[in-house]
Coordinates of C-alpha atoms and ligand atoms in Angstrom, one line a residue:
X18 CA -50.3 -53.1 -1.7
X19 CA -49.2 -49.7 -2.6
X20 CA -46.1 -49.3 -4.5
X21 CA -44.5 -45.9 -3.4
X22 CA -42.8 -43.8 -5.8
X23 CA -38.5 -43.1 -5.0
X24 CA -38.5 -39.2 -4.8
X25 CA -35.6 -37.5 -3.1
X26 CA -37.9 -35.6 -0.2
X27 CA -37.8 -38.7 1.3
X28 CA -35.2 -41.0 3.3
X29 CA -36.4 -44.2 2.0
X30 CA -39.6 -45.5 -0.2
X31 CA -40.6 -48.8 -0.3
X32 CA -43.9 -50.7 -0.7
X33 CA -46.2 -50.8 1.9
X34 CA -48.8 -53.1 3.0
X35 CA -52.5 -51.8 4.4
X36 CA -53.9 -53.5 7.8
X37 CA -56.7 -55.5 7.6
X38 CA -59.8 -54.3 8.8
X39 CA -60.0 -52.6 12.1
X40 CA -62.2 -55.2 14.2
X41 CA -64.8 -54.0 16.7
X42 CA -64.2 -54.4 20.0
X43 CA -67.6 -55.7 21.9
X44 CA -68.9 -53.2 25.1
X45 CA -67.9 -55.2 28.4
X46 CA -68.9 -52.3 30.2
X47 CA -67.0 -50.6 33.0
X48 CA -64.8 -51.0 36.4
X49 CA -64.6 -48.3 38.4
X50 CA -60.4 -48.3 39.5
X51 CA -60.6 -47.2 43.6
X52 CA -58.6 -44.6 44.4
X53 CA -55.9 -45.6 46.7
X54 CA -51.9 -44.4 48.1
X55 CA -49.0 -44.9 46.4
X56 CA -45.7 -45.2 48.4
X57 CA -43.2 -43.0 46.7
X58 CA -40.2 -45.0 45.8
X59 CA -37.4 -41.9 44.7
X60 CA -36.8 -38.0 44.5
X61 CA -34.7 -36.8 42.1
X62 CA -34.3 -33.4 39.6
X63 CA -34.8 -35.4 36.5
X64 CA -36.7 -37.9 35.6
X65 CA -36.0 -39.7 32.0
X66 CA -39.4 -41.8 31.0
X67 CA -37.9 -44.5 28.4
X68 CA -34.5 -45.4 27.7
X69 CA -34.0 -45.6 23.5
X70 CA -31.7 -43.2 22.0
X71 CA -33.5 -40.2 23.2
X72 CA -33.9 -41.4 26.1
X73 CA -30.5 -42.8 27.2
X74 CA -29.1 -39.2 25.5
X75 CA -31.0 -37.4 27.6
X76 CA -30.2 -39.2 30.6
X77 CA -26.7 -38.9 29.9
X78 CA -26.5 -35.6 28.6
X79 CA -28.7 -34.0 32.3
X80 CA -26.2 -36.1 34.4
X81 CA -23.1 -34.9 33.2
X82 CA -24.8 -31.3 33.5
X83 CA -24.4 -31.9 36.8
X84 CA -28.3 -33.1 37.5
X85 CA -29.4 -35.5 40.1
X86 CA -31.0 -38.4 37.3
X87 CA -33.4 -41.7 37.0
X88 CA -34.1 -43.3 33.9
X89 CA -37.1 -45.5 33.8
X90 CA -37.0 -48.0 31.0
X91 CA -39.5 -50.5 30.6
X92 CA -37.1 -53.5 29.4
X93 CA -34.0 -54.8 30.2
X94 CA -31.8 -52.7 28.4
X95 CA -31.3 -49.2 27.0
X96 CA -31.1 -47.9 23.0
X97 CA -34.6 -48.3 22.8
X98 CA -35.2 -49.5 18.7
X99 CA -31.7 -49.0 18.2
X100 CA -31.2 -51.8 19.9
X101 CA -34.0 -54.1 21.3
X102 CA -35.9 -52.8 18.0
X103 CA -33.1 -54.2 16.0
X104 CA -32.8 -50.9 14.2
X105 CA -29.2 -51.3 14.1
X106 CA -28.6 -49.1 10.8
X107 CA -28.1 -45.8 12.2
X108 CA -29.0 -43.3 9.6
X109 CA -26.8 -39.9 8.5
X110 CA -24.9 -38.1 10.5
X111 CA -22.6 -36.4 8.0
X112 CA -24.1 -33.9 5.5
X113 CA -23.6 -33.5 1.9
X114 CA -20.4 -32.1 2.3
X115 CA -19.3 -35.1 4.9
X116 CA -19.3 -32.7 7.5
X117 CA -19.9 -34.7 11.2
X118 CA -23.2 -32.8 12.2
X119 CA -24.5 -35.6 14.8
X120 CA -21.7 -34.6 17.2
X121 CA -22.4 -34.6 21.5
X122 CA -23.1 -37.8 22.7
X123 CA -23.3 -39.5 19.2
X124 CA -19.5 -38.9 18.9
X125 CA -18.6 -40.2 22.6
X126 CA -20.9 -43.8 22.1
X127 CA -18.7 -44.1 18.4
X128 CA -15.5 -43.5 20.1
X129 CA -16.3 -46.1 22.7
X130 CA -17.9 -48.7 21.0
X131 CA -15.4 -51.7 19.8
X132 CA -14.2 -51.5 16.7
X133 CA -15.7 -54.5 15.9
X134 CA -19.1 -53.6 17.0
X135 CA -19.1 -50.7 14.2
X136 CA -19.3 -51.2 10.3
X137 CA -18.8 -48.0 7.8
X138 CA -16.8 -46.1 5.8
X139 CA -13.6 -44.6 7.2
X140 CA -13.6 -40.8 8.3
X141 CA -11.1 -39.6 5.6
X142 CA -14.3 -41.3 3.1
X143 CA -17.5 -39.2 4.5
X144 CA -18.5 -36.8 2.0
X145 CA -16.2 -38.2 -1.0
X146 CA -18.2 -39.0 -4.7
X147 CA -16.0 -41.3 -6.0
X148 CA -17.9 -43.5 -8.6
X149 CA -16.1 -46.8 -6.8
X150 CA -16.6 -46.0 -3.1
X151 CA -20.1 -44.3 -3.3
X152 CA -21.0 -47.4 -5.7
X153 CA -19.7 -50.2 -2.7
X154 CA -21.0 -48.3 0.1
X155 CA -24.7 -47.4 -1.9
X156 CA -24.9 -51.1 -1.3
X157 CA -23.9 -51.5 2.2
X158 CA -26.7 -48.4 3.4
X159 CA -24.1 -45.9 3.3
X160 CA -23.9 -43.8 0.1
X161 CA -27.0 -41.6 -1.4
X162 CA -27.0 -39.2 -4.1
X163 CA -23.4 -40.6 -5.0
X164 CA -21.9 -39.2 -2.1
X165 CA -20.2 -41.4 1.0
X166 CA -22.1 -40.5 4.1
X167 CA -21.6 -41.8 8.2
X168 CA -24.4 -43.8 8.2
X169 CA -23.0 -47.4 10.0
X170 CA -24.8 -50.6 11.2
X171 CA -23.6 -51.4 14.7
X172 CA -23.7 -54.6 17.0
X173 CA -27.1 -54.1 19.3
X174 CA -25.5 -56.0 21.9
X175 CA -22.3 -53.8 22.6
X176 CA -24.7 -50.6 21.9
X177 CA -26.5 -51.7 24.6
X178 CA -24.1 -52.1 27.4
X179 CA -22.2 -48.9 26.5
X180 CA -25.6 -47.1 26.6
X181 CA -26.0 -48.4 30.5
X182 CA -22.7 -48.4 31.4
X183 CA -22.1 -44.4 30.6
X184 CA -25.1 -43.4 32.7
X185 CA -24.1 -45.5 35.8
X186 CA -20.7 -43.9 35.1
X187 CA -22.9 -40.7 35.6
X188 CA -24.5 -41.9 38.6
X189 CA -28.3 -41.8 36.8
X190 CA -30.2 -43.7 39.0
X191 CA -31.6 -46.4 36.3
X192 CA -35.0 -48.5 36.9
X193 CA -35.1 -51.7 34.5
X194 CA -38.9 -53.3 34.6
X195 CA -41.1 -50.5 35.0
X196 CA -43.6 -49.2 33.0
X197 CA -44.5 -45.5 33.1
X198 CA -48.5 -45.2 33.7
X199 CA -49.7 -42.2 34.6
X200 CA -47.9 -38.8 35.1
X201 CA -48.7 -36.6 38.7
X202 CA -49.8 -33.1 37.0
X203 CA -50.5 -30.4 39.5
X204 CA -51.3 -26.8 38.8
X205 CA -50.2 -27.4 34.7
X206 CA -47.3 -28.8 35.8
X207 CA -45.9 -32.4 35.8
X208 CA -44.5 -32.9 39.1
X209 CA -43.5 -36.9 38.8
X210 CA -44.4 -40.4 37.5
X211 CA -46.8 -43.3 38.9
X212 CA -45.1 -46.5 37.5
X213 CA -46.3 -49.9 37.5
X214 CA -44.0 -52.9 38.2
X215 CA -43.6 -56.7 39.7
X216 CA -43.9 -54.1 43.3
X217 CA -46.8 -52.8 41.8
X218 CA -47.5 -49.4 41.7
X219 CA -45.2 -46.9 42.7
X220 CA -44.1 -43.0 42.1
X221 CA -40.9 -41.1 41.4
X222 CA -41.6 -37.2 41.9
X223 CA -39.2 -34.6 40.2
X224 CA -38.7 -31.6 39.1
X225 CA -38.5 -31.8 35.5
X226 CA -39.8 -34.7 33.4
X227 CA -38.7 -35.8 30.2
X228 CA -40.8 -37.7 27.8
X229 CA -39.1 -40.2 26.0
X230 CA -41.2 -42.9 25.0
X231 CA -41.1 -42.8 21.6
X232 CA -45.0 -42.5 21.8
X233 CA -46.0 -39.1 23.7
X234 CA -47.3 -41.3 26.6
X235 CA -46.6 -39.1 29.1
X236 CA -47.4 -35.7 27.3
X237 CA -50.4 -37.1 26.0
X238 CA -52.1 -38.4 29.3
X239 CA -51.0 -34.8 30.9
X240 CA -53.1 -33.1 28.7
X241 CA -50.2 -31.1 26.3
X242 CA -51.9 -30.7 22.8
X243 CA -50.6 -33.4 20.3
X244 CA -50.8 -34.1 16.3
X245 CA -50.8 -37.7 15.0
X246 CA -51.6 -36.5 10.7
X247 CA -48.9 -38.8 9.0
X248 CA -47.5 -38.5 5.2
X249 CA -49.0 -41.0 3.2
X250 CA -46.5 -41.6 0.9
X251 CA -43.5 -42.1 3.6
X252 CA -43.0 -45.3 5.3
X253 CA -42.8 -42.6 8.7
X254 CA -46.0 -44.5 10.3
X255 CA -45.4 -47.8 9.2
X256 CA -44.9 -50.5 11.8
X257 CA -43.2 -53.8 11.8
X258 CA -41.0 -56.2 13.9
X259 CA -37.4 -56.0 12.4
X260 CA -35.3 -59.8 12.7
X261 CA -32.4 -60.8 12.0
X262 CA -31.0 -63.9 9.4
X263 CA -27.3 -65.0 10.7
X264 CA -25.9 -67.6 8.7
X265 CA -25.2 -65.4 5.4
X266 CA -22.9 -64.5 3.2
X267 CA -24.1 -60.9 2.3
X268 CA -21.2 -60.5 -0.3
X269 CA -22.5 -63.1 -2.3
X270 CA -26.0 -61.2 -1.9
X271 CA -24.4 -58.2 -2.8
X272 CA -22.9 -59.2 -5.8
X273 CA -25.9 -61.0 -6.9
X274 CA -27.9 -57.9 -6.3
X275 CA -25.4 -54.9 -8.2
X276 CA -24.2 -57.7 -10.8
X277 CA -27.4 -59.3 -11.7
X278 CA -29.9 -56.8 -12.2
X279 CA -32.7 -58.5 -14.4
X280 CA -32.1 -62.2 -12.1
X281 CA -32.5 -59.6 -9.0
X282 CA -35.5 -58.2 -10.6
X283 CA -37.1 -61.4 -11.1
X284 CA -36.3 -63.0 -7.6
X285 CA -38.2 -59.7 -6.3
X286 CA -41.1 -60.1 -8.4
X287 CA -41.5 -63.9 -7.8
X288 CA -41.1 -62.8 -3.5
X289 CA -43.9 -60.6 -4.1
X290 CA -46.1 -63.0 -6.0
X291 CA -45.4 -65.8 -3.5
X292 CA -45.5 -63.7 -0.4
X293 CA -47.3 -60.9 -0.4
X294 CA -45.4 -58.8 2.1
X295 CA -41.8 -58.9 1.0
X296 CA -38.9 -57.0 2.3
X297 CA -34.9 -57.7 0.7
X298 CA -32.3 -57.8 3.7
X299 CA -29.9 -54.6 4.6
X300 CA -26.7 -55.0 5.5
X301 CA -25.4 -55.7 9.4
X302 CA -22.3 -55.0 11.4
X303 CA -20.9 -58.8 10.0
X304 CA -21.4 -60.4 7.0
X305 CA -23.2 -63.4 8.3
X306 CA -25.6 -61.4 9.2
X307 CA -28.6 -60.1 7.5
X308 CA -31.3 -57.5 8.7
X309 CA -34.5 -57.2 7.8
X310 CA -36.5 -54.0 8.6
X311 CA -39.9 -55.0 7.1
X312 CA -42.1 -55.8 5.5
X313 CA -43.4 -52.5 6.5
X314 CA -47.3 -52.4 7.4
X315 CA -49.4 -48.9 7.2
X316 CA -52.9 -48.4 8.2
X317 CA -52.1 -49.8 12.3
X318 CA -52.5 -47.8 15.1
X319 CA -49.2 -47.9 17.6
X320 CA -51.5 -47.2 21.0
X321 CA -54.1 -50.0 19.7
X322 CA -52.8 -53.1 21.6
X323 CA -55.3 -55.3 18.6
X324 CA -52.7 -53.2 16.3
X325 CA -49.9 -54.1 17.9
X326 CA -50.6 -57.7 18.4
X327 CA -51.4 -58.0 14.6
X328 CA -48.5 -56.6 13.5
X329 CA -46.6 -58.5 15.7
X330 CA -48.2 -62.1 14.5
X331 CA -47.8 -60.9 10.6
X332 CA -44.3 -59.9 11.4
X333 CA -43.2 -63.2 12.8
X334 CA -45.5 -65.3 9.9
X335 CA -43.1 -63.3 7.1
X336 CA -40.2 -63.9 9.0
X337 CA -40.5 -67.1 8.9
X338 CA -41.9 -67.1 5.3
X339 CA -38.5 -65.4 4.2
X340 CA -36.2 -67.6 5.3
X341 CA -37.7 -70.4 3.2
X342 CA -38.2 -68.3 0.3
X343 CA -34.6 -66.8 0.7
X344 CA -33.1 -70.3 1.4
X345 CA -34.5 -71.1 -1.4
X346 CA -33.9 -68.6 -4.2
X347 CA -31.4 -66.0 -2.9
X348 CA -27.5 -66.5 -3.3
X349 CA -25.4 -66.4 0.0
X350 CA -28.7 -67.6 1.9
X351 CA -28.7 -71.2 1.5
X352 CA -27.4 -71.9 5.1
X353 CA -29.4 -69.0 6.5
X354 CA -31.4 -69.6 9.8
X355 CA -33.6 -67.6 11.9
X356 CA -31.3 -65.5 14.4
X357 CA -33.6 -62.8 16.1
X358 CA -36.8 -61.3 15.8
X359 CA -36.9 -58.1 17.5
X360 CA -37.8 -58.1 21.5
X361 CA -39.0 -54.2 21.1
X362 CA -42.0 -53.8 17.9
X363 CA -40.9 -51.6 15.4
X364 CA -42.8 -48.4 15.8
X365 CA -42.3 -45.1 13.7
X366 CA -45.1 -42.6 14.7
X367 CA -47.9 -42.6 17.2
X368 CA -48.1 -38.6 18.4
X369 CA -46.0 -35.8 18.5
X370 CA -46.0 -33.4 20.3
X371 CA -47.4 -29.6 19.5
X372 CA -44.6 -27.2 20.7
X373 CA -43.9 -23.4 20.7
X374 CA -41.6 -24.6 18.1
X375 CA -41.4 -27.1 14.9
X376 CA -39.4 -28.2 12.5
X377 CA -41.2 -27.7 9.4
X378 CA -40.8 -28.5 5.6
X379 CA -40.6 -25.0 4.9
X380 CA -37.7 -24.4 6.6
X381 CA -36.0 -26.9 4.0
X382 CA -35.4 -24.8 1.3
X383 CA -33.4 -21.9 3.1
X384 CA -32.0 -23.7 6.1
X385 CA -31.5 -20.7 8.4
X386 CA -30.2 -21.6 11.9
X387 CA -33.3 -20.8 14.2
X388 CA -32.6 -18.2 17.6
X389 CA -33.0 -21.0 19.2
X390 CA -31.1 -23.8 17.7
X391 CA -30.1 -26.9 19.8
X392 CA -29.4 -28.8 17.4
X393 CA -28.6 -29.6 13.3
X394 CA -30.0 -32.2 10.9
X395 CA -28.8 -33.2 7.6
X396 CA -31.2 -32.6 5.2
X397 CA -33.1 -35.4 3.4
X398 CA -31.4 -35.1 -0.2
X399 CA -28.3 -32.5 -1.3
X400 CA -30.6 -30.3 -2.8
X401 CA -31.6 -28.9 0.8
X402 CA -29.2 -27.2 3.1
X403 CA -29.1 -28.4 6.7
X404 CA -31.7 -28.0 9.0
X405 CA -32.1 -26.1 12.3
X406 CA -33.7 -28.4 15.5
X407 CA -35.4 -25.3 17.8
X408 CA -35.8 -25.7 21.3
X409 CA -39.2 -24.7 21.1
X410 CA -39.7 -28.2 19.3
X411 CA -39.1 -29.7 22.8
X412 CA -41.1 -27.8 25.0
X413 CA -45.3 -28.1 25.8
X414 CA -47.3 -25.1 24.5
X415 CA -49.0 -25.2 27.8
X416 CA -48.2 -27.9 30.1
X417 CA -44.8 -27.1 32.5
X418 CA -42.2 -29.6 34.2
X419 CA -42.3 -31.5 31.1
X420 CA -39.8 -31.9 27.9
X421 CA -40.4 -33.9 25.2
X422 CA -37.2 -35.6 23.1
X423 CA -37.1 -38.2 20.2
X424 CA -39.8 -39.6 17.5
X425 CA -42.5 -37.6 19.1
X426 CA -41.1 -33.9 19.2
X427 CA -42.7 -31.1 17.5
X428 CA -42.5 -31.3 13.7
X429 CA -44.9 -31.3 10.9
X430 CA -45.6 -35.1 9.0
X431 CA -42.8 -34.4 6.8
X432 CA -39.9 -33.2 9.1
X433 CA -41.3 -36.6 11.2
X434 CA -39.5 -38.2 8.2
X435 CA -36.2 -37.6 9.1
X436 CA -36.5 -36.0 12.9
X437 CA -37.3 -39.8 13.8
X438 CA -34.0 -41.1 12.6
X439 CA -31.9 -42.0 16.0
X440 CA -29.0 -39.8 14.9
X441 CA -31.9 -36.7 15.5
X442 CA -33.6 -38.6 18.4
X443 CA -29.6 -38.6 20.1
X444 CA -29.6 -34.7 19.3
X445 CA -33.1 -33.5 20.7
X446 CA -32.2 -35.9 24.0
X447 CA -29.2 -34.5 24.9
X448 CA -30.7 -31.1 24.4
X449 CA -34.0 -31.9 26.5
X450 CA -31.6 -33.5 29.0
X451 CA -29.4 -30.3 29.4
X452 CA -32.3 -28.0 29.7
X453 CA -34.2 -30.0 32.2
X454 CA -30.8 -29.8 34.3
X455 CA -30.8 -26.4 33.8
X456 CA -34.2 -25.8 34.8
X457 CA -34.2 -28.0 37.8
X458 CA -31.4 -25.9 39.0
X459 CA -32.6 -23.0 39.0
X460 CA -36.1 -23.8 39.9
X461 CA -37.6 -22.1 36.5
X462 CA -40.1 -23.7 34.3
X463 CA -38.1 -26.1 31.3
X464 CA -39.6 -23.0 28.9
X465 CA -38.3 -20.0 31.0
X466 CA -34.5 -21.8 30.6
X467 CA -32.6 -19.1 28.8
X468 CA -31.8 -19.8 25.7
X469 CA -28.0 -18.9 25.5
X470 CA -27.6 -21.2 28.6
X471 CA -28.9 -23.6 26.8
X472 CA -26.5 -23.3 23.6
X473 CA -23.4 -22.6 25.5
X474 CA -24.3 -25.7 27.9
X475 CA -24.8 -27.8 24.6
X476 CA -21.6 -26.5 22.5
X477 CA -19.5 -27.3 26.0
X478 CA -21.2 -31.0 25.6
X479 CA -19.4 -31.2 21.9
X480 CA -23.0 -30.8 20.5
X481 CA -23.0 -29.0 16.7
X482 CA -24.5 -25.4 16.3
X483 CA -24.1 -22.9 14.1
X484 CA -23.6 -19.2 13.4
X485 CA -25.0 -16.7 15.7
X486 CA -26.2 -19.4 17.8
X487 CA -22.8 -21.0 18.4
X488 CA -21.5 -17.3 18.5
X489 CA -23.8 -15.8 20.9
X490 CA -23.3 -18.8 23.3
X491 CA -19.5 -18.9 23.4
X492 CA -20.0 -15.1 24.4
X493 CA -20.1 -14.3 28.1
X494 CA -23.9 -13.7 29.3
X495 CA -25.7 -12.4 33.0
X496 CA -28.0 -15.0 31.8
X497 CA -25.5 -18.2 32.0
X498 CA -25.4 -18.0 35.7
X499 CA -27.6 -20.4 35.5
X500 CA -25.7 -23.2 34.1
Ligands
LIG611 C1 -38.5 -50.7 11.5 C2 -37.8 -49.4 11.7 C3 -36.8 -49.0 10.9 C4 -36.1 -47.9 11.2 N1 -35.0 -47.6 10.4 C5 -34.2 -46.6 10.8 C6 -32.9 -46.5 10.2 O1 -32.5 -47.2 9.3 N2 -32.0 -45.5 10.7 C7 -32.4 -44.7 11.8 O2 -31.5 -43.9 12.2 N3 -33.6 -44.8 12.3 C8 -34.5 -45.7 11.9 N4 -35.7 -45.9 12.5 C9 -36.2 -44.9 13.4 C10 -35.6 -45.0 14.8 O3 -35.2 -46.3 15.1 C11 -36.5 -44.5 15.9 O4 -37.3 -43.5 15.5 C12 -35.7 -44.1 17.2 O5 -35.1 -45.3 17.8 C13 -36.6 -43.4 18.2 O6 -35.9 -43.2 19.4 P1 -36.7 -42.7 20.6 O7 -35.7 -42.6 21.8 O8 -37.5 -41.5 20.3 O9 -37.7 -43.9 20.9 P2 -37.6 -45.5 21.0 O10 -36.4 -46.0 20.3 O11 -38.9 -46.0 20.6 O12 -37.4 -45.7 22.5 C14 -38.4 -45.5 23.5 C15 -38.1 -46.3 24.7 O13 -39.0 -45.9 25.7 C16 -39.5 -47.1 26.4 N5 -40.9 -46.8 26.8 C17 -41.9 -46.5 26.0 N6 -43.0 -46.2 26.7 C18 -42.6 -46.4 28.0 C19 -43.3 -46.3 29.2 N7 -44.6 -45.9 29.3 N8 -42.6 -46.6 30.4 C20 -41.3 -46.9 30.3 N9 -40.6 -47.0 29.2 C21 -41.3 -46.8 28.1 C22 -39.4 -48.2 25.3 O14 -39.3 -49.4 25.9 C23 -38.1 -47.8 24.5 O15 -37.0 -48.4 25.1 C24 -36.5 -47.0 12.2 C25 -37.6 -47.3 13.0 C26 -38.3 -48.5 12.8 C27 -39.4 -48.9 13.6

């Protein structure tokens, strides 16, 4: 186990666990797949591949542009980790300042989802560094640095239904069940899906795709270039499957945590020594519940299905190992039983893409808005300014008719870090989602969109830019004919 050191480039440190030894595979030799027809089963200008934040963002964000939509989701539901991952803590959206810089479709799913569904500090709070609030909410995931940040744990359930129920309201034509295979590429250009499903194989054909599976499935099997390096010392490529513990009282845990620091201490020392991987709870939306987003595993392989399947089987095995340990030892646990383990595996990093654009560490520092901004990011720690999200981080250096949004755009192993966080994977989907409109309306290549289109599309979607971006974009253009 590896014990990684708190530093404030990073969003959260923790230990982390290595795989076990990568097992051989025997050679069973080869079939040879025969080539047959596949019925096409819809049309339309986009297609969304994958319905997690991105995913449902982008969806959302292309129909209301006014573009004919299917979303193709291989589960039951839509929020992707954010809810079937049980990644229910969703991270910053306010800057140091407390300035909302998640805006767009962030800010419509927080207006509609039921008060209940939604646990955080209150607006007139974000940004504040008083000693008492930041100390409460430090301990309830949302306070860092001493300052009060937007940074709630919501219900999975209700984030699910709202997710599905704006894009019907947008007519999106949405596809439960299916699982995204192989994309149709002709003349370096993807022109449509295969999917596989209980009808077998079928395909959707469109003008624009977007990739938003998390993984780079589709980019990667078209041929676009791809990275995979990852930063050792981040938990960004660690996997695990998240659960939930209902039964709690996490202000007993709390209070046992923050007011007994050397019996907290010990109890985390002892859950080491007893069980090897060990992970303390977060916070939920209630206060019988508990969630647990680890123990995190690094060394596995996200497109290794022996990976998966390990991580999986540990994942369950500490579960359950928790709750007996916690039961045991950990105040406000005693009655604690085993709620949930996550239907989606919690992956972080498999590829992402290589764009005409990045977002890069060493853009930290001076935090310029880029020409072609469609989006902002708080930074990791108060010391940075905010960061600019480019369009070019969305878009193939090569391959056309294809966008890429979410935990697989263009960044460097750093910037992956926070870019991942579902607050950034919301911003780059509804920008992917509004440019693939755009370009399926005019009939022009996802990279030939004009820029200032783009922006003034985005800003009239609520989405946060800033300075000669926003400016440029509110100002009339021969170019915005084409939104
Ligand atoms: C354990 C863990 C803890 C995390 N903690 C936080 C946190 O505290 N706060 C935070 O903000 N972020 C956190 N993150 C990061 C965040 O949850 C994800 O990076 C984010 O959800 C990614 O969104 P996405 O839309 O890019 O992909 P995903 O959420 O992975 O969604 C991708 C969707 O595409 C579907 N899909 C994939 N492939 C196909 C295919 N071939 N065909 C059809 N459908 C497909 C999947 O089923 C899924 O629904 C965490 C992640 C993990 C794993």
């Amino acid at each position: 186990m590896k014990t990684v050191v708190r530093t404030d480039e990073r969003i959260l440190s923790s230990d982390i666990f290595d795989r076990d030894k990568r097992i051989q595979r025997p050679d069973h030799g080869m079939w040879a797949e025969p080539g047959k027809n596949i019925p096409i089963y819809h049309r339309c200008g986009v297609l969304v591949v994958g319905g997690g934040p991105s995913g449902t963002a982008a969806a959302a964000a292309a129909a209301k542009q006014g573009a004919d939509v299917a979303l193709l989701e291989r589960y039951n539901h839509l929020g992707g980790l954010s809810t079937g991952g049980l990644v229910i803590w969703i991270d910053r959206m306010t800057d140091w300042e407390g300035q909302l810089v998640i805006r767009g479709f962030a800010e419509e799913l927080f207006d509609r989802l039921p008060a209940d569904a939604v646990a955080g500090p209150s607006r007139g709070d974000w940004g504040s560094q008083d000693v008492a609030k930041a100390a409460h909410w430090s301990q309830r995931t949302a306070a860092y640095h001493g300052v009060v940040t937007w940074s709630p744990t919501i219900d999975p359930e209700r984030l699910k239904l709202l997710s599905q129920e704006i894009v019907l309201e947008r007519k999106v034509k949405l596809i439960y069940h299916s699982w995204a295979a192989v994309p149709i590429v002709q003349d370096g250009a993807v022109k449509g899906v295969v999917f596989e499903s209980k009808e077998g194989r079928l395909a959707i054909m469109a003008d624009v795709v977007v990739d938003a599976t998390g993984d780079g499935d589709l980019f990667a099997r078209a041929g676009a270039a791809y990275v995979n390096d990852i930063e050792e010392a981040d938990v960004h490529h660690c996997m695990n499957t998240s659960w939930l513990f209902g039964g709690v009282d996490m202000d007993r845990w709390i209070e046992f945590k923050a007011g007994q620091p050397e019996q907290f201490a010990a109890f985390m020392a002892r859950g080491r020594e007893q069980l090897g991987l060990f992970e303390r709870p977060f916070v939920s939306w209630r206060n019988d519940i508990a969630l647990f987003m680890g123990p995190r595993q690094s060394g596995y392989s996200a497109l290794d299905v022996d990976d998966l399947t390990a991580v999986e089987v540990r994942s369950h095995r500490a579960m359950a190992a928790h709750l007996d340990y916690f039961r045991t030892h950990a105040p406000g646990f005693e009655g604690a039983y085993m709620m949930l383990s996550a239907p989606q595996i919690g992956v972080r990093h498999a590829r992402r893409l290589s764009g005409v654009g990045s977002v890069l560490r060493s853009q930290w520092p001076e935090g310029r808005a880029l020409a072609d901004e469609v989006g902002v990011s708080p930074a990791v720690s108060p010391k940075f300014p905010n960061i600019s999200i480019p369009y070019g981080a969305l878009v193939p250096q090569q391959l056309d008719g294809l966008l890429a949004c979410g935990r697989h755009i263009s960044c460097d192993r750093n910037s992956h870090g926070f870019m991942r966080e579902i607050p950034q994977c919301w911003i780059t989907g509804q920008a992917a989602g509004v440019a693939a409109a755009l370009a399926s309306r005019a009939g022009i290549a996802p990279r030939a969109v004009p820029v200032d289109a783009l922006q003034a599309a985005l800003l009239n979607q609520g989405v946060y830019l800033r300075g000669a971006a926003a400016e440029s974009a509110a100002a009339p253009s021969p170019q915005a004919a084409v939104a």
